Amino acid sequence: MQVIRLEALSDNYIFLLHDYKQNIAAVVDPAEAQPVLEKLAELKAELVAIFNTHHHNDHVGGNQQLIEKFPKLIVYGGAEDRGRIPGQQVFLQQGDRVQFANRIAEVIFVPGHTRAHIAYYFPPQEAGETGDLFCGDTLFSGGCGRLFEGTPTQMVDSLSKLRSLPDDTHIWCAHEYTLNNLRFALTVDGDNADLQRRFNEVKAYRSRGEATIPSLLGVEKLTNPFLRWDQPSLQLNVKSSDGVQTFARIREMKNNF
Ligand code: ZN
Ligand code: FE
Protein backbone atom coordinates (compact mmCIF):
# COMPACT_ATOMS: atom_id res chain seq x y z
CA MET A 1 0.00 0.00 0.00
CA GLN A 2 1.43 3.35 -1.01
CA VAL A 3 0.20 6.58 0.58
CA ILE A 4 -0.10 9.48 -1.86
CA ARG A 5 -0.42 12.94 -0.34
CA LEU A 6 -2.66 15.37 -2.23
CA GLU A 7 -3.03 19.07 -1.46
CA ALA A 8 -6.53 20.51 -1.13
CA LEU A 9 -8.26 23.76 -0.14
CA SER A 10 -5.86 26.17 1.56
CA ASP A 11 -3.92 23.84 3.86
CA ASN A 12 -5.61 20.42 3.84
CA TYR A 13 -4.05 17.13 2.88
CA ILE A 14 -6.01 14.27 1.36
CA PHE A 15 -4.39 10.85 1.53
CA LEU A 16 -4.90 8.40 -1.28
CA LEU A 17 -4.05 4.78 -0.41
CA HIS A 18 -3.07 2.87 -3.52
CA ASP A 19 -2.66 -0.87 -3.95
CA TYR A 20 -0.63 -1.55 -7.09
CA LYS A 21 -1.41 -5.27 -7.33
CA GLN A 22 -5.17 -4.84 -7.61
CA ASN A 23 -4.93 -1.23 -8.82
CA ILE A 24 -7.51 -0.10 -6.31
CA ALA A 25 -7.48 2.96 -4.08
CA ALA A 26 -9.07 4.30 -0.93
CA VAL A 27 -9.10 7.90 0.20
CA VAL A 28 -8.83 9.37 3.69
CA ASP A 29 -10.84 12.58 4.25
CA PRO A 30 -11.48 13.90 0.74
CA ALA A 31 -11.83 17.63 1.41
CA GLU A 32 -12.71 17.99 -2.26
CA ALA A 33 -13.14 15.53 -5.12
CA GLN A 34 -11.10 17.13 -7.89
CA PRO A 35 -7.53 16.32 -6.77
CA VAL A 36 -8.63 12.75 -5.99
CA LEU A 37 -10.28 12.25 -9.39
CA GLU A 38 -7.20 13.63 -11.16
CA LYS A 39 -4.84 11.27 -9.36
CA LEU A 40 -7.16 8.28 -9.89
CA ALA A 41 -7.31 9.06 -13.62
CA GLU A 42 -3.52 9.23 -13.75
CA LEU A 43 -3.24 5.85 -11.96
CA LYS A 44 -6.25 4.42 -13.84
CA ALA A 45 -7.25 3.04 -10.42
CA GLU A 46 -10.70 2.33 -9.04
CA LEU A 47 -11.77 4.02 -5.80
CA VAL A 48 -13.25 1.40 -3.44
CA ALA A 49 -13.47 3.22 -0.11
CA ILE A 50 -13.66 6.57 1.66
CA PHE A 51 -12.28 6.55 5.21
CA ASN A 52 -13.58 9.63 7.02
CA THR A 53 -12.19 10.65 10.42
CA HIS A 54 -14.93 13.16 11.28
CA HIS A 55 -17.78 15.14 9.77
CA HIS A 56 -16.22 18.58 9.16
CA ASN A 57 -16.66 19.84 5.63
CA ASP A 58 -12.94 20.14 4.96
CA HIS A 59 -12.82 16.33 5.45
CA VAL A 60 -16.02 15.12 3.76
CA GLY A 61 -16.55 17.85 1.14
CA GLY A 62 -15.63 15.52 -1.74
CA ASN A 63 -17.68 12.51 -0.61
CA GLN A 64 -20.79 13.12 -2.74
CA GLN A 65 -18.96 13.69 -6.01
CA LEU A 66 -16.73 10.64 -5.47
CA ILE A 67 -19.75 8.46 -4.71
CA GLU A 68 -21.39 9.61 -7.95
CA LYS A 69 -18.27 8.69 -9.90
CA PHE A 70 -17.71 5.35 -8.06
CA PRO A 71 -21.18 4.19 -6.89
CA LYS A 72 -19.84 0.93 -5.47
CA LEU A 73 -17.39 2.48 -3.05
CA ILE A 74 -17.98 2.12 0.68
CA VAL A 75 -18.00 5.14 3.01
CA TYR A 76 -16.61 4.53 6.50
CA GLY A 77 -16.87 6.86 9.50
CA GLY A 78 -17.39 6.93 13.25
CA ALA A 79 -20.56 5.47 14.77
CA GLU A 80 -21.27 8.74 16.58
CA ASP A 81 -21.16 10.64 13.29
CA ARG A 82 -24.37 8.98 12.04
CA GLY A 83 -26.25 11.54 9.95
CA ARG A 84 -23.30 13.92 9.60
CA ILE A 85 -21.12 12.24 6.95
CA PRO A 86 -22.46 12.24 3.37
CA GLY A 87 -23.05 8.67 2.13
CA GLN A 88 -21.79 6.96 5.29
CA GLN A 89 -22.52 3.22 5.23
CA VAL A 90 -20.27 1.79 7.94
CA PHE A 91 -20.42 3.06 11.53
CA LEU A 92 -17.16 2.31 13.34
CA GLN A 93 -16.29 2.00 17.00
CA GLN A 94 -13.11 1.64 19.05
CA GLY A 95 -11.42 -1.66 18.19
CA ASP A 96 -13.25 -2.29 14.91
CA ARG A 97 -11.15 -3.38 11.97
CA VAL A 98 -11.43 -2.27 8.37
CA GLN A 99 -9.71 -3.76 5.37
CA PHE A 100 -8.14 -2.16 2.33
CA ALA A 101 -6.48 -4.51 -0.17
CA ASN A 102 -4.19 -6.70 1.96
CA ARG A 103 -3.99 -4.26 4.87
CA ILE A 104 -6.12 -4.13 8.00
CA ALA A 105 -6.60 -0.92 9.96
CA GLU A 106 -7.59 -0.70 13.59
CA VAL A 107 -10.14 1.95 14.50
CA ILE A 108 -9.26 4.18 17.46
CA PHE A 109 -12.02 6.31 18.99
CA VAL A 110 -10.52 9.77 19.65
CA PRO A 111 -13.24 12.24 20.72
CA GLY A 112 -12.22 15.81 21.57
CA HIS A 113 -12.00 17.84 18.37
CA THR A 114 -15.47 16.45 17.66
CA ARG A 115 -17.47 14.02 19.76
CA ALA A 116 -17.34 11.36 17.03
CA HIS A 117 -13.76 11.58 15.74
CA ILE A 118 -11.97 8.34 14.88
CA ALA A 119 -8.44 7.52 13.69
CA TYR A 120 -7.31 4.67 11.45
CA TYR A 121 -4.12 2.82 12.39
CA PHE A 122 -2.47 0.44 9.93
CA PRO A 123 0.06 -1.56 11.95
CA PRO A 124 3.26 -2.76 10.25
CA GLN A 125 2.80 -6.14 8.61
CA GLU A 126 6.40 -7.32 8.55
CA ALA A 127 9.57 -6.61 10.48
CA GLY A 128 11.23 -3.45 9.20
CA GLU A 129 7.97 -1.83 8.13
CA THR A 130 6.40 1.09 9.94
CA GLY A 131 2.78 1.68 10.89
CA ASP A 132 0.61 4.46 9.47
CA LEU A 133 -1.79 6.54 11.52
CA PHE A 134 -4.48 8.67 9.86
CA CYS A 135 -5.63 10.94 12.65
CA GLY A 136 -7.58 13.75 10.96
CA ASP A 137 -7.73 16.80 13.21
CA THR A 138 -6.92 15.05 16.51
CA LEU A 139 -3.12 15.00 16.54
CA PHE A 140 -1.33 17.51 14.34
CA SER A 141 2.36 17.74 13.62
CA GLY A 142 3.45 19.96 16.51
CA GLY A 143 -0.12 20.51 17.71
CA CYS A 144 -3.62 19.14 18.15
CA GLY A 145 -7.13 20.00 17.01
CA ARG A 146 -9.31 22.56 18.72
CA LEU A 147 -11.86 21.23 21.21
CA PHE A 148 -15.10 21.98 19.35
CA GLU A 149 -17.18 19.17 20.84
CA GLY A 150 -15.06 17.69 23.60
CA THR A 151 -13.36 18.34 26.92
CA PRO A 152 -9.66 18.45 27.81
CA THR A 153 -10.12 15.19 29.72
CA GLN A 154 -11.48 13.48 26.61
CA MET A 155 -8.73 14.87 24.40
CA VAL A 156 -5.97 13.81 26.79
CA ASP A 157 -7.52 10.34 26.85
CA SER A 158 -7.66 10.27 23.04
CA LEU A 159 -4.11 11.56 22.62
CA SER A 160 -2.92 9.00 25.21
CA LYS A 161 -4.18 6.24 22.93
CA LEU A 162 -2.27 7.68 19.98
CA ARG A 163 0.84 8.33 22.07
CA SER A 164 1.03 4.64 23.00
CA LEU A 165 1.64 3.54 19.38
CA PRO A 166 5.20 2.69 18.27
CA ASP A 167 7.62 5.65 17.94
CA ASP A 168 8.28 4.97 14.25
CA THR A 169 4.58 5.31 13.32
CA HIS A 170 3.99 7.72 10.45
CA ILE A 171 1.57 10.48 11.48
CA TRP A 172 -0.63 11.46 8.53
CA CYS A 173 -2.57 14.45 9.85
CA ALA A 174 -4.97 16.45 7.72
CA HIS A 175 -3.42 19.95 7.75
CA GLU A 176 -0.08 21.63 7.06
CA TYR A 177 0.07 23.54 10.34
CA THR A 178 3.51 22.44 11.55
CA LEU A 179 5.47 25.69 11.34
CA ASN A 180 2.88 27.77 13.18
CA ASN A 181 2.34 24.98 15.71
CA LEU A 182 6.05 24.86 16.53
CA ARG A 183 6.20 28.64 16.75
CA PHE A 184 3.56 28.38 19.47
CA ALA A 185 5.24 25.37 21.08
CA LEU A 186 8.38 27.44 21.66
CA THR A 187 6.36 29.86 23.78
CA VAL A 188 5.47 27.12 26.29
CA ASP A 189 8.45 24.75 25.96
CA GLY A 190 11.23 27.05 24.81
CA ASP A 191 14.05 25.28 26.68
CA ASN A 192 13.36 22.03 24.81
CA ALA A 193 16.45 21.50 22.60
CA ASP A 194 14.68 18.91 20.41
CA LEU A 195 11.93 21.44 19.76
CA GLN A 196 14.40 24.21 18.90
CA ARG A 197 16.16 21.90 16.45
CA ARG A 198 12.92 20.78 14.87
CA PHE A 199 11.65 24.34 14.49
CA ASN A 200 14.74 25.23 12.46
CA GLU A 201 14.36 22.11 10.31
CA VAL A 202 10.70 22.80 9.63
CA LYS A 203 11.39 26.46 8.85
CA ALA A 204 13.88 25.34 6.19
CA TYR A 205 11.43 22.76 4.79
CA ARG A 206 8.64 25.28 4.48
CA SER A 207 10.84 27.94 2.93
CA ARG A 208 11.51 25.39 0.17
CA GLY A 209 7.76 24.74 -0.11
CA GLU A 210 8.11 21.14 1.12
CA ALA A 211 5.46 19.27 3.09
CA THR A 212 6.15 18.34 6.71
CA ILE A 213 3.65 15.46 6.67
CA PRO A 214 3.99 12.59 7.50
CA SER A 215 5.56 13.26 10.85
CA LEU A 216 6.90 10.55 13.17
CA LEU A 217 5.30 9.78 16.50
CA GLY A 218 8.69 9.63 18.24
CA VAL A 219 9.42 13.18 17.08
CA GLU A 220 5.98 14.35 18.21
CA LYS A 221 6.53 12.87 21.67
CA LEU A 222 9.73 14.91 22.03
CA THR A 223 8.48 18.20 20.57
CA ASN A 224 4.67 18.47 20.53
CA PRO A 225 3.47 20.19 23.73
CA PHE A 226 0.04 18.57 23.32
CA LEU A 227 1.63 15.15 23.91
CA ARG A 228 3.74 16.42 26.83
CA TRP A 229 1.14 17.34 29.48
CA ASP A 230 2.99 15.16 32.03
CA GLN A 231 6.45 16.72 31.52
CA PRO A 232 7.54 18.54 34.72
CA SER A 233 9.30 21.35 32.82
CA LEU A 234 6.21 22.10 30.74
CA GLN A 235 3.95 21.89 33.81
CA LEU A 236 6.19 24.38 35.57
CA ASN A 237 5.94 26.79 32.63
CA VAL A 238 2.12 26.81 32.76
CA LYS A 239 2.01 26.71 36.57
CA SER A 240 0.19 23.43 37.00
CA SER A 241 1.02 20.04 38.49
CA ASP A 242 -1.89 18.23 36.90
CA GLY A 243 -1.72 16.64 33.45
CA VAL A 244 -5.21 17.49 32.21
CA GLN A 245 -4.99 21.02 33.58
CA THR A 246 -1.61 21.47 31.90
CA PHE A 247 -3.09 20.30 28.61
CA ALA A 248 -6.13 22.57 29.04
CA ARG A 249 -3.96 25.60 29.74
CA ILE A 250 -1.75 24.99 26.71
CA ARG A 251 -4.83 24.47 24.52
CA GLU A 252 -6.31 27.72 25.81
CA MET A 253 -3.09 29.61 25.14
CA LYS A 254 -2.93 28.18 21.61
CA ASN A 255 -6.52 29.31 20.94
CA ASN A 256 -5.38 32.85 21.66
CA PHE A 257 -1.99 32.61 19.93
ZN1 ZN B 1 -12.03 19.25 11.78
FE1 FE C 1 -9.85 19.96 9.35
XYZ file of C-alpha atoms and ligand atoms in Angstrom:
259
model
C 0.000 0.000 0.000
C 1.430 3.350 -1.011
C 0.203 6.581 0.583
C -0.097 9.477 -1.860
C -0.419 12.940 -0.339
C -2.664 15.374 -2.229
C -3.030 19.071 -1.460
C -6.528 20.509 -1.130
C -8.264 23.756 -0.145
C -5.856 26.174 1.560
C -3.919 23.836 3.857
C -5.610 20.424 3.837
C -4.046 17.128 2.882
C -6.009 14.273 1.359
C -4.387 10.847 1.526
C -4.895 8.398 -1.281
C -4.054 4.782 -0.411
C -3.073 2.873 -3.518
C -2.665 -0.869 -3.954
C -0.628 -1.550 -7.085
C -1.409 -5.270 -7.330
C -5.169 -4.841 -7.614
C -4.929 -1.233 -8.823
C -7.510 -0.101 -6.315
C -7.478 2.963 -4.084
C -9.070 4.301 -0.931
C -9.098 7.897 0.201
C -8.827 9.374 3.687
C -10.842 12.579 4.246
C -11.476 13.901 0.737
C -11.834 17.629 1.411
C -12.713 17.993 -2.258
C -13.140 15.534 -5.118
C -11.097 17.127 -7.894
C -7.531 16.321 -6.768
C -8.629 12.748 -5.988
C -10.277 12.255 -9.387
C -7.204 13.626 -11.163
C -4.838 11.275 -9.362
C -7.157 8.281 -9.894
C -7.305 9.057 -13.620
C -3.523 9.225 -13.752
C -3.244 5.851 -11.962
C -6.252 4.416 -13.838
C -7.253 3.043 -10.424
C -10.698 2.331 -9.037
C -11.772 4.019 -5.797
C -13.247 1.403 -3.442
C -13.471 3.224 -0.110
C -13.657 6.570 1.662
C -12.278 6.553 5.209
C -13.579 9.632 7.024
C -12.189 10.651 10.424
C -14.932 13.158 11.278
C -17.780 15.142 9.769
C -16.218 18.577 9.157
C -16.662 19.842 5.630
C -12.941 20.138 4.965
C -12.819 16.331 5.450
C -16.024 15.120 3.762
C -16.554 17.853 1.136
C -15.625 15.520 -1.737
C -17.683 12.506 -0.613
C -20.791 13.118 -2.740
C -18.957 13.688 -6.005
C -16.730 10.644 -5.465
C -19.754 8.457 -4.705
C -21.386 9.607 -7.951
C -18.269 8.689 -9.899
C -17.713 5.352 -8.055
C -21.183 4.191 -6.894
C -19.839 0.930 -5.471
C -17.390 2.480 -3.049
C -17.976 2.123 0.682
C -17.997 5.140 3.012
C -16.614 4.534 6.503
C -16.872 6.856 9.500
C -17.390 6.927 13.250
C -20.562 5.474 14.767
C -21.272 8.735 16.580
C -21.160 10.641 13.285
C -24.366 8.982 12.043
C -26.255 11.537 9.955
C -23.301 13.917 9.601
C -21.117 12.245 6.954
C -22.463 12.242 3.370
C -23.047 8.671 2.129
C -21.789 6.964 5.289
C -22.525 3.216 5.229
C -20.268 1.792 7.942
C -20.416 3.061 11.527
C -17.161 2.311 13.335
C -16.287 2.003 17.000
C -13.109 1.642 19.051
C -11.420 -1.657 18.194
C -13.250 -2.287 14.915
C -11.155 -3.375 11.971
C -11.429 -2.265 8.370
C -9.707 -3.765 5.369
C -8.143 -2.164 2.328
C -6.477 -4.512 -0.173
C -4.195 -6.705 1.958
C -3.990 -4.260 4.872
C -6.122 -4.133 8.000
C -6.603 -0.918 9.957
C -7.590 -0.697 13.587
C -10.138 1.948 14.501
C -9.255 4.180 17.455
C -12.019 6.313 18.992
C -10.522 9.770 19.650
C -13.243 12.240 20.720
C -12.219 15.809 21.572
C -11.999 17.841 18.366
C -15.469 16.453 17.656
C -17.466 14.022 19.761
C -17.340 11.355 17.028
C -13.757 11.581 15.744
C -11.966 8.338 14.880
C -8.444 7.522 13.691
C -7.307 4.666 11.450
C -4.123 2.822 12.388
C -2.472 0.438 9.926
C 0.065 -1.558 11.954
C 3.256 -2.758 10.250
C 2.802 -6.139 8.609
C 6.398 -7.319 8.552
C 9.565 -6.611 10.481
C 11.235 -3.454 9.195
C 7.965 -1.832 8.126
C 6.395 1.093 9.937
C 2.784 1.679 10.886
C 0.611 4.455 9.472
C -1.792 6.544 11.521
C -4.485 8.665 9.865
C -5.627 10.940 12.653
C -7.579 13.745 10.958
C -7.727 16.803 13.213
C -6.920 15.051 16.507
C -3.118 15.000 16.543
C -1.325 17.510 14.338
C 2.360 17.738 13.622
C 3.450 19.960 16.514
C -0.120 20.509 17.712
C -3.624 19.137 18.147
C -7.129 20.000 17.005
C -9.310 22.561 18.720
C -11.861 21.233 21.213
C -15.098 21.980 19.355
C -17.182 19.166 20.841
C -15.060 17.688 23.595
C -13.358 18.344 26.920
C -9.656 18.454 27.811
C -10.116 15.192 29.715
C -11.479 13.476 26.613
C -8.731 14.866 24.404
C -5.971 13.809 26.794
C -7.519 10.343 26.850
C -7.658 10.270 23.045
C -4.107 11.556 22.618
C -2.917 9.004 25.212
C -4.177 6.238 22.935
C -2.270 7.676 19.983
C 0.837 8.327 22.067
C 1.032 4.637 22.998
C 1.640 3.540 19.379
C 5.199 2.689 18.270
C 7.619 5.648 17.942
C 8.282 4.974 14.255
C 4.583 5.307 13.317
C 3.985 7.720 10.455
C 1.565 10.476 11.480
C -0.626 11.459 8.531
C -2.572 14.447 9.847
C -4.971 16.453 7.723
C -3.424 19.952 7.745
C -0.082 21.628 7.059
C 0.071 23.542 10.338
C 3.513 22.439 11.550
C 5.466 25.691 11.345
C 2.877 27.770 13.176
C 2.339 24.978 15.711
C 6.047 24.865 16.532
C 6.199 28.643 16.751
C 3.555 28.384 19.465
C 5.244 25.372 21.078
C 8.382 27.441 21.656
C 6.359 29.864 23.782
C 5.469 27.121 26.293
C 8.450 24.752 25.956
C 11.226 27.055 24.812
C 14.051 25.279 26.683
C 13.364 22.030 24.808
C 16.446 21.496 22.602
C 14.676 18.908 20.408
C 11.929 21.443 19.765
C 14.398 24.212 18.904
C 16.165 21.900 16.448
C 12.915 20.781 14.867
C 11.647 24.337 14.488
C 14.741 25.231 12.460
C 14.362 22.111 10.305
C 10.700 22.802 9.632
C 11.385 26.458 8.849
C 13.884 25.341 6.191
C 11.428 22.756 4.792
C 8.644 25.281 4.479
C 10.839 27.937 2.928
C 11.510 25.394 0.169
C 7.762 24.737 -0.105
C 8.107 21.141 1.118
C 5.463 19.275 3.092
C 6.149 18.337 6.715
C 3.646 15.457 6.674
C 3.987 12.592 7.497
C 5.563 13.262 10.851
C 6.901 10.546 13.166
C 5.299 9.783 16.505
C 8.690 9.633 18.239
C 9.421 13.182 17.079
C 5.979 14.352 18.214
C 6.535 12.865 21.672
C 9.727 14.912 22.035
C 8.481 18.201 20.572
C 4.675 18.473 20.526
C 3.471 20.186 23.730
C 0.042 18.571 23.316
C 1.632 15.151 23.915
C 3.738 16.415 26.832
C 1.140 17.342 29.482
C 2.992 15.156 32.030
C 6.452 16.724 31.522
C 7.538 18.543 34.721
C 9.300 21.355 32.819
C 6.207 22.097 30.743
C 3.955 21.889 33.815
C 6.194 24.384 35.571
C 5.943 26.789 32.629
C 2.121 26.815 32.759
C 2.011 26.712 36.573
C 0.195 23.430 36.999
C 1.016 20.042 38.494
C -1.894 18.234 36.902
C -1.725 16.637 33.453
C -5.213 17.487 32.211
C -4.986 21.020 33.584
C -1.613 21.473 31.900
C -3.088 20.303 28.609
C -6.132 22.570 29.041
C -3.961 25.598 29.735
C -1.750 24.987 26.706
C -4.831 24.469 24.522
C -6.308 27.724 25.814
C -3.090 29.605 25.138
C -2.935 28.176 21.610
C -6.522 29.311 20.941
C -5.380 32.845 21.662
C -1.992 32.609 19.930
Zn -12.026 19.253 11.784
Fe -9.849 19.958 9.349
